[in-house]
Coordinates of C-alpha atoms (C1' of nucleotides) in Angstrom, one line a residue:
Chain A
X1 CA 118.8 74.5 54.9
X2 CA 115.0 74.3 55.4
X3 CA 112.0 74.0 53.4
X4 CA 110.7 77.2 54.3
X5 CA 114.3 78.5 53.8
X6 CA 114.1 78.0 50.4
X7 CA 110.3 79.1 49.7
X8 CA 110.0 82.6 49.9
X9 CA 106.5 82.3 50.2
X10 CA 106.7 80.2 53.0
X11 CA 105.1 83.4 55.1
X12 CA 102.0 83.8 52.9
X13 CA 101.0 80.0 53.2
X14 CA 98.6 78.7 55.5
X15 CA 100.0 76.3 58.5
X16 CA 97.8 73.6 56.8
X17 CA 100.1 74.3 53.2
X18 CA 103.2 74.4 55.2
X19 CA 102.4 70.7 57.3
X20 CA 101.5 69.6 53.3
X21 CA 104.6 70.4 52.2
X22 CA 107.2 69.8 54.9
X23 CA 105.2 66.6 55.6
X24 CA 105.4 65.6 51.8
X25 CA 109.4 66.7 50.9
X26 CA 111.5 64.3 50.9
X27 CA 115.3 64.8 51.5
X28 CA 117.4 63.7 49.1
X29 CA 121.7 63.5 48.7
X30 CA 122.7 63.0 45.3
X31 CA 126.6 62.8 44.3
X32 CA 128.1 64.8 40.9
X33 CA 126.8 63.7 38.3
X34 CA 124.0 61.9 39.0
X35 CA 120.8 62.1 36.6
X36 CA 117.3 63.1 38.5
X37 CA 115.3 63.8 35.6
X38 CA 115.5 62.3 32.2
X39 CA 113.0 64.1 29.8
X40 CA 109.7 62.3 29.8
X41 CA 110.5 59.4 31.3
X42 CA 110.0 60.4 34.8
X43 CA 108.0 62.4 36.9
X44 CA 110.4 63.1 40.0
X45 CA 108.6 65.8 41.3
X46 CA 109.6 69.6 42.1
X47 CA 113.5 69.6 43.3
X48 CA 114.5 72.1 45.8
X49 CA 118.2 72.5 46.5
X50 CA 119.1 72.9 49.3
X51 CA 123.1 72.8 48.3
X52 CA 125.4 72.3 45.6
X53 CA 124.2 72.7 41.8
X54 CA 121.9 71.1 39.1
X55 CA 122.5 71.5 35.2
X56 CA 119.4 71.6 33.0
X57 CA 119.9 70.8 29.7
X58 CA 118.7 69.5 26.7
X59 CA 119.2 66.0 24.4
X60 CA 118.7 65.3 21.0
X61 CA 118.4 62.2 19.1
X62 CA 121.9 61.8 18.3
X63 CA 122.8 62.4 21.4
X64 CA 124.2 66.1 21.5
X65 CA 123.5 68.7 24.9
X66 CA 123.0 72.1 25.2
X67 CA 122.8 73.7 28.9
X68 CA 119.8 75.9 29.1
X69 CA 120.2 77.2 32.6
X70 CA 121.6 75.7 35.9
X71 CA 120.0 75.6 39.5
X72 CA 121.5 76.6 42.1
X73 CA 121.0 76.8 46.2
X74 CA 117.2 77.7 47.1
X75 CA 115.8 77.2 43.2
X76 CA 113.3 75.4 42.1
X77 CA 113.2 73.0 39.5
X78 CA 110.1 72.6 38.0
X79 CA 110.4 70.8 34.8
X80 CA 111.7 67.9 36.6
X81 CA 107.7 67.5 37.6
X82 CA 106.8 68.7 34.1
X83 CA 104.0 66.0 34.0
X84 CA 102.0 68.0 36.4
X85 CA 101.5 70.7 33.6
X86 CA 100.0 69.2 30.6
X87 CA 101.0 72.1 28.3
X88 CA 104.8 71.3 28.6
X89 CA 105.7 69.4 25.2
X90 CA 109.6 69.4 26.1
X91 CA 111.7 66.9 27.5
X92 CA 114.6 68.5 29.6
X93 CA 117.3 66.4 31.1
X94 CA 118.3 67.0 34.9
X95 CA 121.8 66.3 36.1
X96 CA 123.8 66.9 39.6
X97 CA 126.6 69.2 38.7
X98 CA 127.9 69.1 42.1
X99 CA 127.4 66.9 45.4
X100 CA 124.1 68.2 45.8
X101 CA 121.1 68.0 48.6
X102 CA 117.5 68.1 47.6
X103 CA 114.3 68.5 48.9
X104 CA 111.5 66.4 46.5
X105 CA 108.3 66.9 46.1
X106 CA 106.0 64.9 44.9
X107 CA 104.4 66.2 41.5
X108 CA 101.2 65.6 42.7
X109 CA 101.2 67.4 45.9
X110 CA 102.4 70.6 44.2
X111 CA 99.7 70.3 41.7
X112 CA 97.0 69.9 44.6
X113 CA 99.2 72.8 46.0
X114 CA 98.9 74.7 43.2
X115 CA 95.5 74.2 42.3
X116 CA 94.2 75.5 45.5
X117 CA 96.4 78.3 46.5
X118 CA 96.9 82.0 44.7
X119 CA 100.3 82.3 46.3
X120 CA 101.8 79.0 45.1
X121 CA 100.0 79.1 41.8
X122 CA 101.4 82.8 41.1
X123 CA 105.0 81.7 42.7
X124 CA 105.1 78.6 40.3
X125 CA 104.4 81.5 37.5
X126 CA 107.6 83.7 38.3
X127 CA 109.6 80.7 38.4
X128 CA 108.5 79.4 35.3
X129 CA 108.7 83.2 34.0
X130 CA 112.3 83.2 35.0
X131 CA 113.3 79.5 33.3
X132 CA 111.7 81.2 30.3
X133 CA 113.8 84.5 30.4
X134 CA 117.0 82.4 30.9
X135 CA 115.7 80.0 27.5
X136 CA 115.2 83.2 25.4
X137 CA 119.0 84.8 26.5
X138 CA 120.3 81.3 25.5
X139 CA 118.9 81.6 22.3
X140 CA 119.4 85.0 21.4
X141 CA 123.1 84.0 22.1
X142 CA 123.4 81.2 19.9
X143 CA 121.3 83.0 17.0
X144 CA 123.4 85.7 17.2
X145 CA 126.8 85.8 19.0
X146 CA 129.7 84.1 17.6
X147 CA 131.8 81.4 19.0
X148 CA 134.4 83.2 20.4
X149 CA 132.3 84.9 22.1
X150 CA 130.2 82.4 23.9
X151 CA 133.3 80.6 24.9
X152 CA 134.5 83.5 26.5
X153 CA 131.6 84.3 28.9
X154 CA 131.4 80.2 29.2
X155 CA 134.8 80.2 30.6
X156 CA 134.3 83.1 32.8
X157 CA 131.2 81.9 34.3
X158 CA 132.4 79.4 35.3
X159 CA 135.6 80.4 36.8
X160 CA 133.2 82.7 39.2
X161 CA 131.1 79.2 39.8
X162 CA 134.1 77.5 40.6
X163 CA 135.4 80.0 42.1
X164 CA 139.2 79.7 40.8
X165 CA 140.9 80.9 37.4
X166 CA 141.7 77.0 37.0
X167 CA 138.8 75.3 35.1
X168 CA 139.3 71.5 35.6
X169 CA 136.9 70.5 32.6
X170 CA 137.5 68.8 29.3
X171 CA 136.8 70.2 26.0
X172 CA 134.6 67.5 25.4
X173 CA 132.4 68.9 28.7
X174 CA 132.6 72.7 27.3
X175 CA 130.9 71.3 23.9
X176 CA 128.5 70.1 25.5
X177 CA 128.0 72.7 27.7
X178 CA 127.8 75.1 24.5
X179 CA 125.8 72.4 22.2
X180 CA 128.4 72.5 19.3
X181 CA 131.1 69.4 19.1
X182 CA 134.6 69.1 20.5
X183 CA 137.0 70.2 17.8
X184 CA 135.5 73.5 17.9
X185 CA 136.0 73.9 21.3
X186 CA 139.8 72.8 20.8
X187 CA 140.5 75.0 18.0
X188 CA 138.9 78.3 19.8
X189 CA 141.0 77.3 23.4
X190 CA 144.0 76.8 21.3
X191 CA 143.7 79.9 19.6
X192 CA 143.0 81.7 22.9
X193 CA 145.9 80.5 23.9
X194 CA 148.2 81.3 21.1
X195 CA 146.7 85.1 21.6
X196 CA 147.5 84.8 25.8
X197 CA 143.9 84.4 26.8
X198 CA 144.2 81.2 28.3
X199 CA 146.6 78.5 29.2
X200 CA 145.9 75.0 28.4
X201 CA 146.3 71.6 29.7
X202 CA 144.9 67.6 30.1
X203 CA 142.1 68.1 31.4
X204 CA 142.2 72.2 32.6
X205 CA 142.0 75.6 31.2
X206 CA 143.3 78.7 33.3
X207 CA 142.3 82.0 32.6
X208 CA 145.1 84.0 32.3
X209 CA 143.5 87.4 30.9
X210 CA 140.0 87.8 32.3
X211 CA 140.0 91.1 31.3
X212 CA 140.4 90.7 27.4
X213 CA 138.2 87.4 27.6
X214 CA 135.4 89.8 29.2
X215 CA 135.7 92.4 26.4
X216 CA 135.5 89.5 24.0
X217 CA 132.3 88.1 25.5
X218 CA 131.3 92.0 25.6
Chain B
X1 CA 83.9 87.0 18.8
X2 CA 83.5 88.2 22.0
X3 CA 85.4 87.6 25.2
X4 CA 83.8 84.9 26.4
X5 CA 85.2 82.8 23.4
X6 CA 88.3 83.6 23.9
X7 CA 88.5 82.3 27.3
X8 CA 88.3 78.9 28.0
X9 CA 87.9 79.8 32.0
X10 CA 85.0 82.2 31.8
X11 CA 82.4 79.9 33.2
X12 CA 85.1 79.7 36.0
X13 CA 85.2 83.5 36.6
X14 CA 82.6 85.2 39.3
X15 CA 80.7 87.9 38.0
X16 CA 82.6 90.2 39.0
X17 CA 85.7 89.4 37.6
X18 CA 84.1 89.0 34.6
X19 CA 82.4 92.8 34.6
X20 CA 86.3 93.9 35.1
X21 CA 87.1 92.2 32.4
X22 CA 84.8 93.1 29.8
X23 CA 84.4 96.6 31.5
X24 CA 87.9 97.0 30.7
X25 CA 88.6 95.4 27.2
X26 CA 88.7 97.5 24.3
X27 CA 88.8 96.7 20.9
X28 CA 90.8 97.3 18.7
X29 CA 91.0 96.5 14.6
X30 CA 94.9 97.1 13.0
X31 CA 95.6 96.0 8.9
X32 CA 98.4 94.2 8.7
X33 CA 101.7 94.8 9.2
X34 CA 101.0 97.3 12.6
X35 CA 103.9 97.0 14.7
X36 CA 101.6 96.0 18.3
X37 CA 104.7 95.9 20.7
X38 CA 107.7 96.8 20.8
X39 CA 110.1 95.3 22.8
X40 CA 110.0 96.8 26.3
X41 CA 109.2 100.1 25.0
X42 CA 105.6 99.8 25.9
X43 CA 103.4 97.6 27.9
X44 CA 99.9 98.0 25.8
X45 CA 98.5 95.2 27.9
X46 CA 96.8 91.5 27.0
X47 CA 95.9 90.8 23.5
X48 CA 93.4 89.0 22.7
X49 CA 92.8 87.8 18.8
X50 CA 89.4 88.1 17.5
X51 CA 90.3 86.8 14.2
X52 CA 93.5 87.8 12.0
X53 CA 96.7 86.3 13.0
X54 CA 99.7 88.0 14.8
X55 CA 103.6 87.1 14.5
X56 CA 105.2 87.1 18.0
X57 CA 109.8 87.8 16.6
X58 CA 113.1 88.4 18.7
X59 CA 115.2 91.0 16.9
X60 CA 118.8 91.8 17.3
X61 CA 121.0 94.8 17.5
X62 CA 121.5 94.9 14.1
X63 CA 117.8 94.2 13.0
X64 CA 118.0 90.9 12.5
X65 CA 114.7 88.7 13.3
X66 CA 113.6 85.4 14.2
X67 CA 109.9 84.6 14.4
X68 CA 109.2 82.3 17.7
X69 CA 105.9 81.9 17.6
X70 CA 102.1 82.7 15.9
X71 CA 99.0 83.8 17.6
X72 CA 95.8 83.1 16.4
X73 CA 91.8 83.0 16.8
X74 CA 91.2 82.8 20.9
X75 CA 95.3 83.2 21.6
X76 CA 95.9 85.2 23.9
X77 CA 99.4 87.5 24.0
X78 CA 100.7 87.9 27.4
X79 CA 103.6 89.2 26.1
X80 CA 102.6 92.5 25.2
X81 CA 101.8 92.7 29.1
X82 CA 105.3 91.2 30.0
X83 CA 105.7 94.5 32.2
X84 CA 103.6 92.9 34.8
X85 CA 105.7 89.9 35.4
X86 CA 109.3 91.9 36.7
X87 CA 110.9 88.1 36.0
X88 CA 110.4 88.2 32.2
X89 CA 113.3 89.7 31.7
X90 CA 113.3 89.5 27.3
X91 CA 111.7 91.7 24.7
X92 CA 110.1 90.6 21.7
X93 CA 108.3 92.1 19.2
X94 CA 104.6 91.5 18.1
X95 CA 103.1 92.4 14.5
X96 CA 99.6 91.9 12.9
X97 CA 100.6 89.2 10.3
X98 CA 96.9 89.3 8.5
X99 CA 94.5 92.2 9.1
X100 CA 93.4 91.4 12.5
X101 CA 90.7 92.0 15.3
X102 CA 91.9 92.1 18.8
X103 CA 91.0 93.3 22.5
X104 CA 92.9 94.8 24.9
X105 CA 92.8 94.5 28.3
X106 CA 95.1 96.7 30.3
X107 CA 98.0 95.1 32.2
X108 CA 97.5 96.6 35.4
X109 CA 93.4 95.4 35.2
X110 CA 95.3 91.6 34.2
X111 CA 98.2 91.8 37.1
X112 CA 95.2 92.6 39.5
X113 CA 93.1 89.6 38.3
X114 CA 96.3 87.2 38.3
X115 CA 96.9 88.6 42.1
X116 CA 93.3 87.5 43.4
X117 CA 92.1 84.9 40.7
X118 CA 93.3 81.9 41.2
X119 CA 91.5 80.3 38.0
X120 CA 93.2 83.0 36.0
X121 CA 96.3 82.8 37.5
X122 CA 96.7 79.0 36.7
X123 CA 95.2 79.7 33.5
X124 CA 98.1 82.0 33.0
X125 CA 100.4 79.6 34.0
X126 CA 99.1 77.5 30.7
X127 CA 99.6 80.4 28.4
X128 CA 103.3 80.8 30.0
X129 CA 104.0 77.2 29.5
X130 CA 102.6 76.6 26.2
X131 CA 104.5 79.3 24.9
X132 CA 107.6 78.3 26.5
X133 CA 107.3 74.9 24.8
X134 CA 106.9 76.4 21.4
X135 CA 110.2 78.2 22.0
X136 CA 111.7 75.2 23.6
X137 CA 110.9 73.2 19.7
X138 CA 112.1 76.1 17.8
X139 CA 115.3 76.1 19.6
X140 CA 115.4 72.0 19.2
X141 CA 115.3 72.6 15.5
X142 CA 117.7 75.3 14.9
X143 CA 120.3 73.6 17.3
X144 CA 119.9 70.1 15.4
X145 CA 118.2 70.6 12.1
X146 CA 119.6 71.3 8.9
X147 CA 118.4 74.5 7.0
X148 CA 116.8 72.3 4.2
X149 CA 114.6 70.5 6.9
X150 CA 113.9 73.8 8.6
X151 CA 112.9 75.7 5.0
X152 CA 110.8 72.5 3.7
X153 CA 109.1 73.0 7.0
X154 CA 108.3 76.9 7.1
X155 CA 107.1 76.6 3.7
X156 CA 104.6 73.3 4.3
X157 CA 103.5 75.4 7.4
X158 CA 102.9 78.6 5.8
X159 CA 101.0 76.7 2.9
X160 CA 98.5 75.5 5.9
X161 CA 98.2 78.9 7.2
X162 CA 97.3 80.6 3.9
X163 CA 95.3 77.4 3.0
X164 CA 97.0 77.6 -0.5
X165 CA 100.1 75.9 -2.7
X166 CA 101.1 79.6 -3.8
X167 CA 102.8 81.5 -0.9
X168 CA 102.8 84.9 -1.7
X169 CA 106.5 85.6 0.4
X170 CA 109.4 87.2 -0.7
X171 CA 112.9 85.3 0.2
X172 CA 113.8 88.7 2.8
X173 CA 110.3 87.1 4.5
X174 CA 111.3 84.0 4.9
X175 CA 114.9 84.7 6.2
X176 CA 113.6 86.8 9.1
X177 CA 111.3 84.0 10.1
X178 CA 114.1 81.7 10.1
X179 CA 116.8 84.0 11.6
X180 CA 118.4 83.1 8.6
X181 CA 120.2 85.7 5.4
X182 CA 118.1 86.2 2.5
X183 CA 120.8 84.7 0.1
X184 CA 120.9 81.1 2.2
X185 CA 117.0 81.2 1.3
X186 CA 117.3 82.0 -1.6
X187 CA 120.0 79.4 -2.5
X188 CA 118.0 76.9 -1.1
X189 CA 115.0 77.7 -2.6
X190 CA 116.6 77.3 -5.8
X191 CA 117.5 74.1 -5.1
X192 CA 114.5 73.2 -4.0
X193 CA 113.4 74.1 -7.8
X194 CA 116.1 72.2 -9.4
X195 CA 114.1 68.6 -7.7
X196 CA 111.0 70.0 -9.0
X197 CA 109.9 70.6 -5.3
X198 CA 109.0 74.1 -6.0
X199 CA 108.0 76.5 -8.7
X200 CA 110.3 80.6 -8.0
X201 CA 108.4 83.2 -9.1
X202 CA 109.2 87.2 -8.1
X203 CA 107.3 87.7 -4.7
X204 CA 106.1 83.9 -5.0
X205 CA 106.9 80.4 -3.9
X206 CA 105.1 77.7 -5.3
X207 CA 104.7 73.6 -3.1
X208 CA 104.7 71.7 -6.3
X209 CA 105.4 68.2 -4.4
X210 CA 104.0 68.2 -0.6
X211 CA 105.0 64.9 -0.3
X212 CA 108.5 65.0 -1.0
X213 CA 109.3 68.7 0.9
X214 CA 106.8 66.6 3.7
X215 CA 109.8 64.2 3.9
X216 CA 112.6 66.5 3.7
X217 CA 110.7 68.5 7.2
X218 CA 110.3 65.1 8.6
Chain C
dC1 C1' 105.2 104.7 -23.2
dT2 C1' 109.6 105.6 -21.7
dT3 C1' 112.6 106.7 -17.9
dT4 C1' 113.7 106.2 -13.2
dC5 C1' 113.6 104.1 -9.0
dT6 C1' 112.8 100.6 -5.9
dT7 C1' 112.4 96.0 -4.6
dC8 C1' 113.5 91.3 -5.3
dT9 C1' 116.5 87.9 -6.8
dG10 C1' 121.1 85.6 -8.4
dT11 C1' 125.8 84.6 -7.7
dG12 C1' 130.9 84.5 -6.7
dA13 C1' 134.3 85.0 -3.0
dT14 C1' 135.3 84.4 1.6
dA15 C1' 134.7 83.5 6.7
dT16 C1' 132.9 80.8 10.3
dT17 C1' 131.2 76.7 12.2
dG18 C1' 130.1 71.7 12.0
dT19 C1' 131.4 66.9 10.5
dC20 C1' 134.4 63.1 9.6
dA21 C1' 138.4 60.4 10.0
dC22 C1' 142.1 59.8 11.8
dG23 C1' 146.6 59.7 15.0
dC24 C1' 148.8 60.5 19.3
dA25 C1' 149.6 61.3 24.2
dA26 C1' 148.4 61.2 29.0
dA27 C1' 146.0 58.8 32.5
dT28 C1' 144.0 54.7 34.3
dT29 C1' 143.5 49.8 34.8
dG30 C1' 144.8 45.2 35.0
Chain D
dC1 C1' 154.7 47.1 32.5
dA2 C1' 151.1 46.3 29.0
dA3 C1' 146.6 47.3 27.6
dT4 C1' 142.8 50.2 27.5
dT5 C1' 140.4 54.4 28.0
dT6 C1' 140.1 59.2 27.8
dG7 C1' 141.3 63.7 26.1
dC8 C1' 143.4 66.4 22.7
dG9 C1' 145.2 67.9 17.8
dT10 C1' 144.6 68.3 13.1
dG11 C1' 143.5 68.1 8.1
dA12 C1' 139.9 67.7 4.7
dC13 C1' 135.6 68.8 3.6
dA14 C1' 130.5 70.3 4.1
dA15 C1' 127.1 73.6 5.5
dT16 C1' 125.8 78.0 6.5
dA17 C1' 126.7 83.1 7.1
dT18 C1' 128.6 87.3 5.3
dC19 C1' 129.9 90.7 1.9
dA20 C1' 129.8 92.8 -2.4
dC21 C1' 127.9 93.2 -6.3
dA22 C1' 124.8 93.0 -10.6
dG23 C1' 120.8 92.3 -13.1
dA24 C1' 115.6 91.8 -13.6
dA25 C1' 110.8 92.8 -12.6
dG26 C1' 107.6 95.8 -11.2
dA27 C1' 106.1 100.5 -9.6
dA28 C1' 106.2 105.3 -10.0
dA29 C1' 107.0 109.5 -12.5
dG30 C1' 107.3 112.0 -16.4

DNA sequence: CTTTCTTCTGTGATATTGTCACGCAAATTG
DNA sequence: CAATTTGCGTGACAATATCACAGAAGAAAG
């Protein structure tokens, strides 16, 4: 997978804005789990993946996550070159969710990018635009759907992501995931499982009903 | 006010762009309380705030609000133009909060000037991302701060805004900004009387020790 | 100035979700 | 195989949300 591949602008730049870029990206290989971008700590650059999948999500103080949105082939991950914007005030935390490859950019050559060009600048507004879209259905979610619910269209988005019925995730991972703390997630999974939903074990959770868990997470 | 104030990148605009601009602002005065946009329903176009203050809200199915962010003297509302970006893909609602003074320029005039400015489209960019990091905080706090903090906080905040220690606010007010039910504020708020931090009154809340509801908000 | 109506507030009962403090069992390591 | 780590289960309790009222203060109507 190739830079301009991944940039669906590529066409509208200039040949001097493509050598800028494809001489300035850096590939990059990073195994599961790996951390690219730790709030304002670093200043990667802009991540392009080129395969496998990223998790964006945020930290507090005390430690506790919530996934805001996830990255997958061809996006963009801005935030992980937040620094180039000075009106971001967040810290997001970046993390490999799969064997992934990456393009990097420096933050500085996408700034100088951006600065000077109406397509990038415009592009690096729909992308932002989109992140933004995926924050407010996040928080509409937690504000007003109930557990059960979330779980359920957690569970089945993932199983499409995976692509199998058989999760291979803890509950500890799902809390996360969700930003609320284990024992909830055990509770709800058990009772899913008392009602047929699901099937549990060490370390798993198979769908067993997709069709109930979809009407439950409407 | 005129529109010159209001943005910080008019020196940076030709004179053309700035003719469309001003040729195609309109003014507009609304008391408080108008309803400016709702959801997708329409797509009035940029607001601009002369003076007055406006109250930017998700709502839910069921009516239920949470207030996200304020706009006030020079803000701009992009928002209310959100047709014009097809990857903002959320509705919220905007409301004059005080009597208020605004222009409007039309989206499609905007989308035009984003599509060939590139001052106003990084400009834009700001707006998106300064936004976005106000939603990003109010999403921090509800995930990981307790309602006492959140309440001490609204009330401190509102106190600013009003530039007095008697908020004139009814507990129903207060629970939509928080996303919260009218009886957890209200519960609160009593308790907040019974330490002498505030003084209840029909229609009224009282700060009678800044310092201590200073330390409860953090 | 009463009466009526509406808005705002107070409160108990109950449901849901989060927190704390454990104990146990399955994997993994030495 | 013993020791340790990781993942899960559960009860007790706290915080917040929901529901169902009821009463009180102010506004409107007569």
């Amino acid at each position: 997978m190739n830079l301009a591949e991944c940039f669906p602008i590529w066409d509208h730049l200039t040949d001097e804005e493509r050598a800028i870029l494809q001489g300035a990206a850096v590939k990059r290989a990073v195994p599961k789990g790996t951390l690219l971008h730790n709030g304002s700590a670093d200043c990667v650059g802009l991540l392009v993946v080129r395969s496998g999948q990223l998790r964006a999500f945020v930290l507090s103080d005390e430690g506790k996550e919530v996934t805001i949105y996830r990255l997958f082939e061809r996006d963009i991950c801005l935030f992980s070159a937040s620094c180039m914007m000075q009106n971001i005030q967040f810290d997001i935390t970046i993390e490999a969710e799969k064997d992934s490859e990456l393009w990097v950019i420096p933050a500085d050559v996408y700034k100088k990018l951006m600065a000077s060009s109406l397509v990038v600048s415009n592009y690096t507004n729909q992308i932002i635009a989109a992140r933004f879209s995926e924050v407010m259905w996040l928080m509409e979610q937690i504000m007003w759907k109930s557990f059960d619910t979330r779980l359920a269209g957690f569970l089945l988005e993932e199983s499409v992501l995976d692509g199998s019925d058989t999760l291979k995730i803890t509950h500890d991972k799902i809390a996360a995931h969700l930003g609320t703390a284990r024992e909830v997630v055990t509770r709800m999974l058990r009772y899913f499982q008392s009602e047929g939903l699901v099937s549990l074990s060490r370390g798993a959770v198979e769908l067993t009903d997709r069709k109930r868990l979809q009407k439950l997470a409407e």
